[in-house]
DNA sequence: TGCCATGTTAAACT
DNA sequence: GAGTTTAACATGGC
């Protein structure tokens, strides 16, 4: 569920609550629930995989982590840990098993919006600068670094690396200029494909490498291995994805 | 049925 | 203190 594009979809679904008053806030999230009723839900801001529900002088930051989910208007599966339920006059917003924090609105000023691959404010040159100062980093770690490519998750990582023909364990500093540019371009470009395909319920169908066994390009077996600092699954073709080191 | 994964943080270590 | 490793969280698909 929760890579950057999925959060964008959630944001769109909550549009009808904009400008509405929060009538009640309940759930097992460890926040001061009584701070929320009476406030107006002004804006839904996303930063990568983070959601910021903006109210007056206050934001609710939500991260779905690995297992988080949500529902609108109807509590579809009430057996799950209901973390936060926001009641509006025209419906209900439910969040399950996610991270919830109540923060001062000023936290929005600290965020580097240029790092969000799905944002209009995305700045590829800035990403390039961040990569240049970390030449020893593996490209699989670089793509998952939320300070550089906010919103990119493991699926996007695998698909981007397959598209640009780069081995996940390549060193950032050893990438030829064209490959470095392709990496930065596809991180955003594939994220928009992900968004479109997810909306059309055909995301999985369009995976070329992630969870796949056969390379769609050359027909050879794909390699599955846990790579990088956090040992996330990588699916790649030894033949079509070059190792730069 | 058991494993493990679209993720991150904080505590526990060296 | 720093950098690194481990644990915790918690659900659903295969």
XYZ file of C-alpha atoms (C1' of nucleotides) in Angstrom:
273
model
C 0.000 0.000 0.000
C 2.135 2.849 1.201
C 4.666 4.206 -1.301
C 4.408 7.877 -2.241
C 1.864 7.492 -5.073
C -0.527 5.546 -2.819
C -0.499 8.444 -0.375
C -1.392 10.829 -3.212
C -4.441 8.681 -3.936
C -5.462 8.848 -0.280
C -5.098 12.625 -0.361
C -7.448 12.886 -3.340
C -10.035 10.722 -1.590
C -10.188 13.093 1.378
C -10.901 16.183 -0.708
C -14.538 16.382 0.408
C -13.416 16.930 4.010
C -11.410 20.077 3.197
C -12.730 23.116 5.034
C -14.888 20.943 7.281
C -14.837 20.940 11.048
C -13.544 17.906 12.918
C -16.542 16.879 15.026
C -14.749 14.188 16.987
C -11.413 12.370 17.139
C -11.068 8.908 18.650
C -8.805 5.880 18.384
C -5.825 4.341 20.148
C -3.212 6.756 18.777
C -1.111 8.184 21.579
C -2.000 11.800 20.908
C -4.079 14.368 22.727
C -7.349 13.607 20.989
C -9.188 16.464 22.676
C -6.996 18.951 20.763
C -8.713 18.106 17.490
C -12.505 18.542 17.753
C -13.600 22.025 16.702
C -10.655 22.556 14.378
C -11.066 23.001 10.646
C -9.313 20.527 8.324
C -7.647 23.059 6.045
C -5.250 21.150 3.843
C -3.906 17.653 3.138
C -0.206 17.940 2.426
C 1.889 14.969 1.392
C 5.636 14.684 1.666
C 6.751 11.384 0.239
C 5.040 8.729 2.323
C 4.051 11.187 5.032
C 0.602 12.748 5.312
C 0.093 16.083 7.023
C -3.487 16.900 7.939
C -3.248 20.649 8.409
C -5.523 22.407 10.876
C -5.160 25.810 12.512
C -1.701 26.003 14.096
C -1.519 22.240 14.212
C -0.874 19.242 11.974
C -1.607 15.556 12.332
C 1.283 13.641 10.790
C 0.419 10.166 9.629
C 2.737 7.486 8.259
C 1.247 4.175 7.182
C 4.563 2.331 7.645
C 4.393 -1.185 6.224
C 0.955 -2.371 7.304
C -1.053 0.788 7.699
C -4.353 1.300 5.945
C -7.324 3.635 5.842
C -10.961 3.745 4.986
C -13.574 6.406 4.401
C -17.090 6.683 5.741
C -17.402 3.007 6.543
C -15.366 1.056 9.011
C -14.769 -1.858 6.677
C -12.683 -4.020 8.984
C -13.270 -2.998 12.579
C -11.127 -5.858 13.917
C -7.987 -3.973 12.929
C -6.338 -1.605 15.371
C -8.310 1.613 14.840
C -5.666 4.233 15.384
C -7.529 7.380 14.455
C -11.112 8.151 13.532
C -11.909 11.685 12.422
C -15.589 12.494 12.193
C -16.779 15.237 9.870
C -20.298 16.437 9.156
C -20.172 14.808 5.725
C -18.362 11.574 6.539
C -15.615 9.745 8.408
C -11.923 9.146 7.936
C -10.326 6.066 9.534
C -6.651 5.171 9.898
C -5.439 1.745 11.039
C -2.126 0.523 12.477
C -0.085 3.522 11.476
C 2.116 6.132 13.100
C 0.218 9.229 14.235
C 1.689 12.386 15.724
C 0.276 15.755 16.638
C 2.750 18.479 15.738
C 3.094 22.221 15.625
C 2.347 23.648 12.211
C 5.909 24.980 12.041
C 7.232 21.509 11.184
C 5.995 22.170 7.640
C 8.641 24.878 7.324
C 11.445 22.419 8.070
C 10.584 20.113 5.180
C 12.629 20.046 1.978
C 9.712 19.932 -0.456
C 12.171 19.825 -3.360
C 12.979 16.222 -2.385
C 9.454 14.916 -3.033
C 9.545 13.051 -6.350
C 5.820 13.604 -6.957
C 5.778 17.279 -6.058
C 5.654 20.242 -8.440
C 8.515 21.529 -6.340
C 10.756 18.515 -7.135
C 14.262 19.698 -8.022
C 16.335 17.075 -9.860
C 19.464 19.213 -9.625
C 19.193 19.221 -5.852
C 18.935 15.417 -5.844
C 22.033 15.292 -8.013
C 23.948 17.458 -5.554
C 22.948 15.214 -2.655
C 24.123 12.156 -4.595
C 27.429 13.758 -5.552
C 28.491 14.150 -1.935
C 27.829 10.460 -1.194
C 29.759 8.579 -3.911
C 30.224 5.455 -1.764
C 26.497 4.903 -1.369
C 24.849 1.997 -3.189
C 22.203 3.069 -5.705
C 19.628 0.798 -4.006
C 20.162 2.742 -0.770
C 20.178 6.083 -2.567
C 16.726 5.494 -4.086
C 15.299 4.550 -0.698
C 16.837 7.585 1.002
C 13.816 9.729 1.854
C 15.965 12.865 2.093
C 16.925 12.484 -1.565
C 13.962 10.662 -3.168
C 11.076 11.215 -0.786
C 8.205 8.899 -1.668
C 10.258 6.195 -3.380
C 9.748 2.743 -1.872
C 11.055 -0.720 -2.573
C 8.830 -1.425 -5.581
C 9.726 1.854 -7.253
C 13.386 1.171 -6.481
C 13.353 -2.180 -8.256
C 11.423 -0.928 -11.261
C 13.567 2.198 -11.695
C 16.801 0.195 -11.603
C 15.455 -2.284 -14.132
C 14.320 0.484 -16.466
C 17.688 2.224 -16.447
C 19.716 -1.000 -16.600
C 21.666 -0.433 -13.409
C 22.591 -3.115 -10.841
C 21.245 -2.269 -7.347
C 24.679 -2.634 -5.781
C 26.337 -0.118 -8.088
C 28.113 2.769 -6.412
C 26.525 6.183 -6.872
C 29.915 7.778 -7.551
C 30.750 5.297 -10.324
C 27.634 5.887 -12.401
C 28.310 7.464 -15.802
C 26.651 10.907 -16.082
C 23.906 9.565 -18.343
C 23.007 6.800 -15.889
C 22.979 9.231 -12.981
C 20.635 11.507 -14.911
C 18.454 8.505 -15.841
C 18.270 7.435 -12.196
C 17.009 10.852 -11.108
C 14.618 11.128 -14.054
C 13.075 7.687 -13.628
C 12.651 8.038 -9.858
C 10.041 10.675 -10.648
C 8.848 9.333 -13.986
C 8.143 5.806 -12.726
C 6.441 7.236 -9.629
C 3.873 8.858 -11.908
C 3.423 5.605 -13.836
C 2.942 3.859 -10.475
C 0.312 6.467 -9.553
C -1.586 6.041 -12.810
C -1.438 2.243 -12.760
C -2.448 2.077 -9.121
C -5.516 4.211 -9.847
C -6.406 1.860 -12.701
C -5.810 -1.240 -10.513
C -3.167 -2.532 -12.937
C -0.032 -1.749 -10.952
C 1.097 -5.345 -10.373
C 0.402 -6.266 -13.964
C 2.936 -3.677 -15.063
C 5.792 -4.788 -12.836
C 8.793 -5.769 -14.936
C 11.200 -6.830 -12.188
C 9.619 -6.591 -8.726
C 8.679 -10.131 -7.531
C 9.364 -11.433 -11.049
C 11.400 -14.530 -11.870
C 12.164 -14.041 -15.559
C 13.735 -10.997 -17.196
C 11.194 -9.566 -19.667
C 14.055 -8.254 -21.786
C 16.350 -11.247 -22.255
C 14.423 -14.182 -20.814
C 17.116 -15.132 -18.319
C 16.341 -15.750 -14.637
C 16.193 -12.650 -12.473
C 18.297 -12.574 -9.331
C 16.499 -12.068 -6.019
C 18.720 -10.859 -3.200
C 18.473 -8.649 -0.142
C 20.695 -5.651 -0.746
C 21.819 -2.440 0.870
C 22.002 -1.105 4.402
C 18.484 -2.171 5.292
C 18.529 -5.473 3.365
C 15.496 -4.808 1.242
C 14.501 -7.220 -1.533
C 16.066 -6.533 -4.891
C 14.975 -8.221 -8.117
C 17.338 -7.645 -11.001
C 18.849 -9.060 -14.173
C 22.588 -9.786 -13.993
C 22.802 -9.445 -17.762
C 20.760 -6.320 -18.418
C 21.596 -4.352 -15.279
C 25.216 -3.302 -15.230
C 27.250 -3.196 -12.055
C 29.263 0.025 -11.754
C 31.883 -0.176 -9.033
C -0.293 -22.538 7.608
C 3.731 -19.982 8.398
C 6.569 -16.757 6.369
C 7.563 -12.338 5.320
C 6.904 -7.718 3.143
C 5.143 -1.425 -0.588
C 8.636 1.185 6.347
C 10.482 3.777 10.130
C 11.967 4.806 14.808
C 14.138 4.196 19.041
C 16.542 1.459 22.107
C 20.544 -1.226 22.709
C 24.962 -2.249 21.433
C 30.094 -1.214 20.260
C 29.212 10.707 21.710
C 29.560 8.576 17.166
C 28.092 4.966 14.414
C 25.952 0.449 13.922
C 22.714 -3.318 14.995
C 18.441 -5.026 16.825
C 13.686 -4.850 18.274
C 9.294 -3.265 17.899
C 5.193 -2.202 15.587
C 1.030 -5.155 13.269
C -1.676 -6.961 8.836
C -2.605 -9.576 4.773
C -1.199 -12.138 0.722
C 0.757 -16.153 -0.986
